[in-house]
XYZ file of C-alpha atoms in Angstrom:
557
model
C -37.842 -5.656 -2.750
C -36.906 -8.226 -0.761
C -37.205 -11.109 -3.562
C -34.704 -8.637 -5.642
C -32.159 -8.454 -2.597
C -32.038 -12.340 -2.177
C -31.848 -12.501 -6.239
C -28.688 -10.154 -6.051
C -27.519 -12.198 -3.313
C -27.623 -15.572 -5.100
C -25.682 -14.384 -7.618
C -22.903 -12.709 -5.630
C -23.018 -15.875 -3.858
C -22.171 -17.698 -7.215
C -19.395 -15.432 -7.701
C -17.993 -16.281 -4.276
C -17.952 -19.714 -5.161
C -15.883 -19.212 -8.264
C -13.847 -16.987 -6.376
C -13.253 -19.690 -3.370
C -12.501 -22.871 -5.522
C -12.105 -22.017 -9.203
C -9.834 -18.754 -9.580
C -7.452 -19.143 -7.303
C -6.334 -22.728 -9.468
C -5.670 -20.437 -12.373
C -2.670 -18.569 -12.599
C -4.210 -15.688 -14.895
C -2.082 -12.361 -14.878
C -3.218 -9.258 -13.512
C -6.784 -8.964 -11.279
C -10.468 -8.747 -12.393
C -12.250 -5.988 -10.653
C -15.250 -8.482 -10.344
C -13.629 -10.375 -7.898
C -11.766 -7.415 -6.456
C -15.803 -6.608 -5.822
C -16.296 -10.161 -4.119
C -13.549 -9.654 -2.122
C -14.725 -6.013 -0.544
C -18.424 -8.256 -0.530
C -16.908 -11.206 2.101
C -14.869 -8.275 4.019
C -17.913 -6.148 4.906
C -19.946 -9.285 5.288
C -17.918 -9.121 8.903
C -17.824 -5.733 9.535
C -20.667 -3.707 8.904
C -23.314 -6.425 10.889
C -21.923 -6.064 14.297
C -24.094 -3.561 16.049
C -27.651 -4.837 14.791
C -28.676 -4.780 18.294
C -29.038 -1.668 20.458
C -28.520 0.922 20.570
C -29.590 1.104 16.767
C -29.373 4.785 16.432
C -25.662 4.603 16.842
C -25.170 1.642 14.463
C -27.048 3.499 11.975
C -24.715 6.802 12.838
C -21.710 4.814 12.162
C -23.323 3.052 8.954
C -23.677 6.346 7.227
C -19.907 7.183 8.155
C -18.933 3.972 6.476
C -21.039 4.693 3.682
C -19.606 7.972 3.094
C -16.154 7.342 3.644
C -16.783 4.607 1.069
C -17.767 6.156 -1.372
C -15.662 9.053 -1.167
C -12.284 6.114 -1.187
C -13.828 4.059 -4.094
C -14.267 7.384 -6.429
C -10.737 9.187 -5.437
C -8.911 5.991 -5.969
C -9.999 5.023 -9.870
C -8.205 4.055 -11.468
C -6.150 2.021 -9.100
C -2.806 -0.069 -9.997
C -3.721 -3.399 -10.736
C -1.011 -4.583 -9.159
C -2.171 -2.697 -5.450
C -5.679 -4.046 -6.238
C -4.499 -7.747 -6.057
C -2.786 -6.480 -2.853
C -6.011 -5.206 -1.357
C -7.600 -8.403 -2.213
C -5.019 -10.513 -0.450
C -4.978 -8.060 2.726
C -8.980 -8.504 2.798
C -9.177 -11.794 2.261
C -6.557 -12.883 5.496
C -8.601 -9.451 7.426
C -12.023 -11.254 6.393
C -10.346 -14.852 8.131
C -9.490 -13.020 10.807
C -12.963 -11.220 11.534
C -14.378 -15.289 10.958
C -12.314 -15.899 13.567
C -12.603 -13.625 16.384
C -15.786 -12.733 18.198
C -17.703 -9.510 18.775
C -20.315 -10.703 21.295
C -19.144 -7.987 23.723
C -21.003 -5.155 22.839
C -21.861 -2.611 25.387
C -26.090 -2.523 25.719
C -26.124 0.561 28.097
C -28.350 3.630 27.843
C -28.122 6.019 24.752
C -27.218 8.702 27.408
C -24.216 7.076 29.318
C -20.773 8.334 27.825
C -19.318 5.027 28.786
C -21.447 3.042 26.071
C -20.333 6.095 23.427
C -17.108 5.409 24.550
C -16.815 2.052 24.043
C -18.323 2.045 20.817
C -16.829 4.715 19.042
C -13.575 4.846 20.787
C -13.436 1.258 21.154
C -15.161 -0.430 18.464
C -16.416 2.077 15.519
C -13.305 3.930 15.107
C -10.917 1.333 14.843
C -12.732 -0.770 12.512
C -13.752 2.450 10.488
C -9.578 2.840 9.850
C -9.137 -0.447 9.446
C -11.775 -0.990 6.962
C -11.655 1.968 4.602
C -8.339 0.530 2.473
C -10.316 -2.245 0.880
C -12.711 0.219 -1.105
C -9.918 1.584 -2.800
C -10.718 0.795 -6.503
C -14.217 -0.664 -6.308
C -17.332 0.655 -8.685
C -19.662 2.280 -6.364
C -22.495 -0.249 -7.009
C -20.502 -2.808 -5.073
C -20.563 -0.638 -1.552
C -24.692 -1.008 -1.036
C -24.294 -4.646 -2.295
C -21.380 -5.141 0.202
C -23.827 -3.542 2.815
C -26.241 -5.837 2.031
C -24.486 -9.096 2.545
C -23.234 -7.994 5.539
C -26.954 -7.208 7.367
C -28.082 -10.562 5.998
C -25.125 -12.694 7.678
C -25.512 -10.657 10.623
C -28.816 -11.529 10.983
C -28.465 -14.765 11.165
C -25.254 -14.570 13.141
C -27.458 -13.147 15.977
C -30.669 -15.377 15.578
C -29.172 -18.511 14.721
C -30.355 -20.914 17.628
C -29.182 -24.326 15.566
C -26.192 -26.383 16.797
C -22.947 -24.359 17.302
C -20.290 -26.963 15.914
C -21.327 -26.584 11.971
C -21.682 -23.360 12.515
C -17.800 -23.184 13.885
C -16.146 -25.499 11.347
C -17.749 -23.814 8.295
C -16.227 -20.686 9.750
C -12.980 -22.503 10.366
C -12.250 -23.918 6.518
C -13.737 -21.059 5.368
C -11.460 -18.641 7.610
C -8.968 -21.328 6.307
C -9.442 -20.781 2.454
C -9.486 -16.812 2.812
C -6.329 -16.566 4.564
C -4.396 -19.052 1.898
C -5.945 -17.232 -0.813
C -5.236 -14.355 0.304
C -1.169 -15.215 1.314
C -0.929 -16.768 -2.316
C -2.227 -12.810 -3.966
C 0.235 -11.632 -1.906
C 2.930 -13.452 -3.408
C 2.167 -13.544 -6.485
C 3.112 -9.538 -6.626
C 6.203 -10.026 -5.064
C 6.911 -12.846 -7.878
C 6.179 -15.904 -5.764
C 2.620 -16.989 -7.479
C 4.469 -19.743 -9.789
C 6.737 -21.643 -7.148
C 6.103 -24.637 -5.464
C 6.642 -22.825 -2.000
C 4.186 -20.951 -2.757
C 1.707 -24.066 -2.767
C 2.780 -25.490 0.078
C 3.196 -21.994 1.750
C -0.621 -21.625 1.033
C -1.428 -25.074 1.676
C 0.029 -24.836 5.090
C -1.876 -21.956 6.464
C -5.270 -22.939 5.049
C -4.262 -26.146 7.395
C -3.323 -23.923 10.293
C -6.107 -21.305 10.231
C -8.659 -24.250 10.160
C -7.326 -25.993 13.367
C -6.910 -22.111 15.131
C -10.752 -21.963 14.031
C -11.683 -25.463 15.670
C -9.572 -24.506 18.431
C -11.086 -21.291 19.344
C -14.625 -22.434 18.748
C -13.582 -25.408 22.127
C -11.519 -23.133 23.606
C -14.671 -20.183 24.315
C -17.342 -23.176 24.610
C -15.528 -23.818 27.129
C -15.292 -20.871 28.642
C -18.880 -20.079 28.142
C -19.886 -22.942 29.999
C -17.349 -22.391 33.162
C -19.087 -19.081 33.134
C -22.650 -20.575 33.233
C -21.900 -23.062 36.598
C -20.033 -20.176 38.117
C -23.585 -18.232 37.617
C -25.637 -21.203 38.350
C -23.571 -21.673 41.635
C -23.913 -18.271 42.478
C -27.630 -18.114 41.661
C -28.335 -20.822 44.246
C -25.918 -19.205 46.651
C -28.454 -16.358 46.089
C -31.669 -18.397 46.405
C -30.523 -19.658 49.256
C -28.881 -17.315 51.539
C -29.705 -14.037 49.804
C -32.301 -11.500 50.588
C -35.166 -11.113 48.280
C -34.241 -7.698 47.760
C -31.212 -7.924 46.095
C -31.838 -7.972 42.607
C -33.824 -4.933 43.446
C -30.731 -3.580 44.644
C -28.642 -3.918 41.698
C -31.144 -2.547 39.334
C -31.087 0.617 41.697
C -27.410 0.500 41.340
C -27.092 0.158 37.612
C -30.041 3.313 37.390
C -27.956 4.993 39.903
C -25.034 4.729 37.730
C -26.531 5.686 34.618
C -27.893 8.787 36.130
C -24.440 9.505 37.605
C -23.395 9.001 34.534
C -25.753 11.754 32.467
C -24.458 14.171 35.079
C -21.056 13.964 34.498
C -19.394 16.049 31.920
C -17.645 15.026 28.818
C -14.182 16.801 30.040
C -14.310 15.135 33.214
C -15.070 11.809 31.814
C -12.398 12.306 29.295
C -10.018 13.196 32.403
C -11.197 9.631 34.220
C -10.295 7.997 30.853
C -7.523 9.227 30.584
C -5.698 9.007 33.991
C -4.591 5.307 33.228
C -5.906 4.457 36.811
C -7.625 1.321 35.834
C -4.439 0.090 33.614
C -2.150 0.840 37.059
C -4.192 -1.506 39.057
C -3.690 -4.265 36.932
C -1.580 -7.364 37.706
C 1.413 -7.865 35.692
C 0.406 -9.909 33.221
C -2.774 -7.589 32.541
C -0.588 -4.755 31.538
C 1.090 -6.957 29.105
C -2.238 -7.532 27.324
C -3.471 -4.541 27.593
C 0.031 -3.190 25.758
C -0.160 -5.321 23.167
C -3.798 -5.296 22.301
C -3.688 -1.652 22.095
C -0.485 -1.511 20.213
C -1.841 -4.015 17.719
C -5.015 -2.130 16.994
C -3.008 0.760 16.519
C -0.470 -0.302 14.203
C -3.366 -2.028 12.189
C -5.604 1.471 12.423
C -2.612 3.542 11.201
C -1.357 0.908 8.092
C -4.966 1.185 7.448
C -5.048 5.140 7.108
C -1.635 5.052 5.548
C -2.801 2.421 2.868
C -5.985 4.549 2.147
C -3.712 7.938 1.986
C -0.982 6.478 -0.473
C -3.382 5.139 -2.865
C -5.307 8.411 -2.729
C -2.190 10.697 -3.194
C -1.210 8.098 -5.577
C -4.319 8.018 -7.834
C -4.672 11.936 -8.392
C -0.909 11.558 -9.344
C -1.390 9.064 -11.884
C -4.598 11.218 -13.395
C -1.959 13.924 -13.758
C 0.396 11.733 -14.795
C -1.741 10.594 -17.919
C -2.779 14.228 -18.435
C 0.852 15.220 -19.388
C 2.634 12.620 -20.372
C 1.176 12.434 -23.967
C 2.400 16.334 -23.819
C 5.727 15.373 -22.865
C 6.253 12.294 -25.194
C 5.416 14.720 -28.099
C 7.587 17.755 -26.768
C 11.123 15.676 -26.297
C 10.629 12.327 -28.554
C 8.570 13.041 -31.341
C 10.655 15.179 -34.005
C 14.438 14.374 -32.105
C 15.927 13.385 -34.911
C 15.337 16.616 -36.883
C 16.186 19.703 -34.543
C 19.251 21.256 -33.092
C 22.479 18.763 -32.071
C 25.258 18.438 -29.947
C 28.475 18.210 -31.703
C 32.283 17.945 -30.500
C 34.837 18.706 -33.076
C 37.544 16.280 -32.674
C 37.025 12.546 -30.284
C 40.550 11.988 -30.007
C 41.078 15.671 -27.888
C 38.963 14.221 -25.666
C 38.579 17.157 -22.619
C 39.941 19.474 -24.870
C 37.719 19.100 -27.440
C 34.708 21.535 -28.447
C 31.528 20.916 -27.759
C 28.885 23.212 -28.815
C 25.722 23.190 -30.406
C 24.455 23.225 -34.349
C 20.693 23.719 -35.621
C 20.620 20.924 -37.204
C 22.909 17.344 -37.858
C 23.318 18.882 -41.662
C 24.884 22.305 -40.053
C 27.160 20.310 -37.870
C 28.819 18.033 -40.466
C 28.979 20.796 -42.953
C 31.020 21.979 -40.230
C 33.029 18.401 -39.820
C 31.493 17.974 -36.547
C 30.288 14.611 -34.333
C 27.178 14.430 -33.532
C 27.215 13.481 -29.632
C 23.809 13.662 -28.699
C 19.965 14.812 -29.843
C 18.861 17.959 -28.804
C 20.942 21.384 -27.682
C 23.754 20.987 -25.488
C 23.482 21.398 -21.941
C 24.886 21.067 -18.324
C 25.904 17.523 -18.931
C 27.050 17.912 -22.515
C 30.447 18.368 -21.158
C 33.594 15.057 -21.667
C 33.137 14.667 -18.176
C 29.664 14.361 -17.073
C 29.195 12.244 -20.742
C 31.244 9.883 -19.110
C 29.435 9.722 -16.502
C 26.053 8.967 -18.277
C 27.790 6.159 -20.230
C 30.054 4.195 -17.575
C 27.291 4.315 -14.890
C 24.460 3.398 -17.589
C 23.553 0.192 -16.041
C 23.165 1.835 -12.016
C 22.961 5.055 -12.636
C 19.107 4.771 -12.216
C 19.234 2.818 -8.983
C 21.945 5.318 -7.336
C 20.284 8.124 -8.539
C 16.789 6.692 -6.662
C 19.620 6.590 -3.363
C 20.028 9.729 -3.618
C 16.253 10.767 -3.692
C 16.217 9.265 -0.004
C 18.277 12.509 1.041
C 15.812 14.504 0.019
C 13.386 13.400 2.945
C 15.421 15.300 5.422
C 18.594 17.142 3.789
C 16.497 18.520 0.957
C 18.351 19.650 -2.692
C 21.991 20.578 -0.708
C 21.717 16.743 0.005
C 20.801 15.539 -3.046
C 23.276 17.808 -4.756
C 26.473 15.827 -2.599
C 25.328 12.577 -3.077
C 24.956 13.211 -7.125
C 28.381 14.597 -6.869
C 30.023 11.752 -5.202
C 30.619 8.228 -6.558
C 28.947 5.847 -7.448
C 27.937 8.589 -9.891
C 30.328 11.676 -9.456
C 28.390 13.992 -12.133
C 30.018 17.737 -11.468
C 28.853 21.209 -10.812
C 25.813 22.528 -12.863
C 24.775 18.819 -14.475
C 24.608 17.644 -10.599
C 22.810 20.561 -10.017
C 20.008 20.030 -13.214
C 19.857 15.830 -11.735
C 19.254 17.260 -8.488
C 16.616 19.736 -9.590
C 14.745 16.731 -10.970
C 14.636 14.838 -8.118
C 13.050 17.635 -5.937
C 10.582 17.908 -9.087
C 9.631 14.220 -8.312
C 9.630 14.190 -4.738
C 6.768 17.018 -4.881
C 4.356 15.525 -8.432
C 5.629 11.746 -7.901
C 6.023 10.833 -4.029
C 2.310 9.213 -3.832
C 3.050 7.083 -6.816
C 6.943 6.424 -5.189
C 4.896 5.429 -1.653
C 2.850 2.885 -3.585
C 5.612 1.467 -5.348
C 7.470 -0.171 -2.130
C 4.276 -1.869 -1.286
C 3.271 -3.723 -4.822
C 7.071 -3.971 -5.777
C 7.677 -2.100 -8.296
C 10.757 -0.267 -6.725
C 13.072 -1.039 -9.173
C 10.706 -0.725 -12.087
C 12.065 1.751 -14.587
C 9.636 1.062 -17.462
C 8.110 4.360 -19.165
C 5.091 4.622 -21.292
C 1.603 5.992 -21.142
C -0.507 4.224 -19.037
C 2.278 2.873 -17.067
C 2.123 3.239 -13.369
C 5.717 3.974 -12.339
C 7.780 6.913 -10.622
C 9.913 6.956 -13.932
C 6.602 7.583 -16.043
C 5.630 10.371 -13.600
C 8.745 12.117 -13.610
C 8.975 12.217 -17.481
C 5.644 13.901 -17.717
C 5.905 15.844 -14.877
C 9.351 17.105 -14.925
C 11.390 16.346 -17.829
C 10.071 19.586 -20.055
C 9.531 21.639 -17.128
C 10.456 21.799 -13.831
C 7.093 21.361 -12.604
C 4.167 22.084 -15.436
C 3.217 25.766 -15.848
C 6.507 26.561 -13.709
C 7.995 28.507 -16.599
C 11.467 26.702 -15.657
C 13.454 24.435 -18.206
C 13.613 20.784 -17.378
C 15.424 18.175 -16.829
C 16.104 17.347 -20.795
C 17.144 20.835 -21.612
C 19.250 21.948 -18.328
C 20.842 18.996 -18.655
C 21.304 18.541 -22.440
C 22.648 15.068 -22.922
C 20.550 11.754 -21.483
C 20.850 8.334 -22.136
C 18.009 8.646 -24.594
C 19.711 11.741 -26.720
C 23.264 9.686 -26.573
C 21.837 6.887 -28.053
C 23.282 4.685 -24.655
C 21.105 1.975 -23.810
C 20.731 1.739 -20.004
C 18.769 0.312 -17.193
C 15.073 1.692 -18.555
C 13.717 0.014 -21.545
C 13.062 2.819 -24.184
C 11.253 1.818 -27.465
C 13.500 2.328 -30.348
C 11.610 5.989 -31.617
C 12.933 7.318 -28.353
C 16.309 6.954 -28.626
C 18.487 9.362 -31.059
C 19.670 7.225 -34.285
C 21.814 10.223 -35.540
C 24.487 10.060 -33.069
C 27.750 9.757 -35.117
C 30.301 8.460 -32.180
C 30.454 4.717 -30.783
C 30.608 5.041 -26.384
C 31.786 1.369 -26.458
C 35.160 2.572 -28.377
C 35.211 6.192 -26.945
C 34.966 4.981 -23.259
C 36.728 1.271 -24.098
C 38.217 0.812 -20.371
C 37.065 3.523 -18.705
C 35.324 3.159 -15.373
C 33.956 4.772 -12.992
C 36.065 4.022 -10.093
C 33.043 2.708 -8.107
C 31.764 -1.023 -6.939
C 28.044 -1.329 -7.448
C 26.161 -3.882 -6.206
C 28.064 -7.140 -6.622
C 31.493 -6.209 -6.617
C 30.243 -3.840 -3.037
C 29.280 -7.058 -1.253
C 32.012 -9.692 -2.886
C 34.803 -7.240 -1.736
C 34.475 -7.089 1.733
C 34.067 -11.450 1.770
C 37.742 -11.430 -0.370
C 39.115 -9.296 2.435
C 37.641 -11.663 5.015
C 38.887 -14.718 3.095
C 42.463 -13.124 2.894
C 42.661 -12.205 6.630
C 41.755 -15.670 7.739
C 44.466 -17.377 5.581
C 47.237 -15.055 6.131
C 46.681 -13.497 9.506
């Protein structure tokens, strides 16, 4: 058994390599899952070993909480976004140089009965690492979580029993800390579209430079302080020798049973109350409490990003599995015969708002009855002069203002929504606000997970659609756009509001292949709407205005 664990072992050590010095050179698209593995491999490697010391029983405990939570984040979050994977990998690489860097030699050795060593390694030690480290397995195949385990007892091992110079030992650490945290700043960037610039070379350049002097410098900086403690306990052993009764050490063993004992009498609420009363942090000097702050606030900003992390790409991941489930559904309901069933028609262009608008069976039916055909598909809420306006002078923001208006929906709910559709930059009226403002709801509750993940691997603005695209658009088109909600029983998006971009043949901020948009439409928008705008200043023209007013002030005031 053993000659099979060292075989695995080898070879995920041959991975590493390529991992360390060969892949990051290339700049290959997208992320392999086998190195997504290697990365969750180096991570545990300085995580999991920590407590192979007593007490054992609770290191075990916590082992089989990792193990479990593990698992259960590596199965609920397959398939994950590419994309989010290569941010995992980055985060874990810099957390692995981090954990390379830092040293858990403190670990409370107390009785299995005294609360304070439970409290100091669950509260203090287990839990926070438990958050911080269940992200990473987002993703993985199972197999990789026992291997992961592995590697991390075997460097742990020797971490403990190595008894060979300390300087190798220290600047291995420190270029290795150095590569991991370069690596993983350069995966970073290269999802928020950095990967291919020379700042990002020297960006990545520079810190695998920094975190290898930090390493050197903390390896001198606690020899150092290892030694000043060792005369100070020389000194004090002599003192001992010297002047001392032969009874103390007697005396302090007494004391430290006396404790313990104190300790196993003492109830949990009571302890929790001692804990609790911030005593100990009161007493401290100044410049204590300012550590104490910001080592606590640190741990738990990094123990709730962790938990958020793991939530989003949980949420996100059932979301996308429903997502794929119905979109197919959807793609055949709305886009599939289009150009064949009932139309939208308007009588005469040139009447404009007075002109009627209603709806035929079929394009035949409505020039038989010497009708335009304004859009694919029945008429709706929107199918009205002014709201088709509205779809064709906002076409190239309308997406992006509509998402602005989603943000109301956090804490003014639809009556929010509703106003902000209804003013400009978009200004659609009464029921076709209403139908836009249905579907955002719609998203907020099948979509938010997938939204969530979005604004961490950038893909914010991304407005593609398609099946096995991972985007808020491609959830709310198969979760909302034939019903509101699937099984709901309530028309859609596409039918309350009648005419889209899509039906109208308008080509706006979302790529659509050419079988989804309507090819029957008989008017031209670029010669019905020639000047017309929509009275608003998106983007650009909202930030170049207020610098023309500045300009003019300065000269003529």
């Amino acid at each position: 058994i053993l000659i099979s664990y060292l075989f695995i072992i080898t070879t995920y050590n041959s991975q590493l390599f390529t991992l360390f010095f060969i892949m990051p050179l290339s700049e290959t698209s997208g992320c392999d899952p086998r190195y997504f593995d290697v990365a969750i491999c180096t991570l545990t490697a300085f995580l999991v070993p920590i407590s192979i010391r007593k007490p054992r029983c609770h290191a075990i405990v916590y082992a089989i909480f990792l193990l479990g939570g593990s698992l259960g984040v590596s199965l609920s979050t397959s398939p994950l976004d590419t994309q989010m994977q290569e941010i995992l990998l980055g985060l874990g690489f810099l957390l692995s140089s981090c954990f390379l860097l830092i040293s858990f030699d403190e670990i409370p050795s107390l009785s299995s009965s005294s609360l304070e060593m439970i409290w100091q390694l669950w509260a203090l030690y287990y839990a926070p690492l438990y958050c911080l480290y269940l992200p990473f397995f987002g993703g993985v195949r199972p197999i990789t979580i026992p291997i992961s385990f592995l590697c991390g007892i075997l460097i742990g091992v020797f971490r403990f029993y190595y008894k060979g110079p300390k300087f190798p030992i220290a600047a291995i650490k420190s270029i290795l800390a150095g590569l991991l945290f370069g690596f993983g700043v350069r995966y970073l960037l290269r999802v928020w579209g950095f990967a291919n610039t020379v700042l990002c070379d020297i960006v990545t350049a520079t810190n695998v430079i920094v975190v290898i002097l930090v390493g050197l410098f903390h390896y001198r900086y606690t020899q150092l302080k290892r030694e000043n403690m060792e005369e100070e306990g020389a000194s004090l052993a002599g003192h001992n020798t010297h002047g001392g009764s032969g009874n103390d050490k007697n005396e302090e063993e007494d004391n430290d049973e006396g404790n313990i004992e104190e300790d196993k009498k003492q109830t949990i609420g009571s302890f929790l109350r001692q804990k609790f009363n911030f005593s100990e942090f009161r007493s401290k000097p100044p410049r204590g409490k300012v550590y104490s702050i910001a080592n606590w606030t640190s741990w738990l900003v990094l123990c709730l990003g962790s938990i958020y992390l793991t939530v989003v790409n949980i949420g996100a991941c059932g979301q996308r599995r429903g997502m794929d489930y119905y979109f197919p559904i959807a793609e055949e309901t709305i886009y599939k015969h289009m150009n064949e069933g009932p139309v939208c028609a308007l009588d005469d262009v040139n009447q404009r708002d007075n002109a009627t608008i209603q709806t035929f069976d079929s394009p035949e039916a409505a020039h038989d009855a010497n009708y335009s055909i304004v859009h694919c598909g029945a008429c709706g809420a929107c199918s009205n002069w002014e709201n088709l306006k509205v779809e064709y002078v906002t076409r190239h923001y309308l997406a992006n203002a509509a998402r602005k208006c989603s943000t109301n929906s956090l804490f003014g709910g639809f009556n929010a929504v509703n106003e902000c559709m209804e003013e400009p930059p978009i200004s659609f009226t009464g029921t076709c606000a209403e139908c836009w403002s249905r579907d955002v709801m719609c998203t907020k509750k099948h979509c938010a997970f997938i939204f969530l993940q979005s604004l961490l691997i950038n893909k914010l603005t991304n407005y593609s659609v398609g099946e096995n695209i991972n985007t808020a658009a491609s959830c709310e088109e198969a979760f909302c756009e034939v019903e509101n909600s699937p099984g709901s029983g309530e028309m859609g998006f596409v039918e309350c509001s009648g005419a889209t971009r899509r039906r109208m043949n308008i080509t706006g901020t979302i790529p659509r292949p050419i079988e989804q948009q309507c090819n029957i439409v008989d008017l031209d928008w670029d010669e019905v709407f020639q000047g017309e705008s929509s009275g608003a200043c998106p983007n650009l023209c909202s930030i170049l205005l207020p610098l023309l007013c500045l300009v003019w002030i300065l000269s003529f005031g």
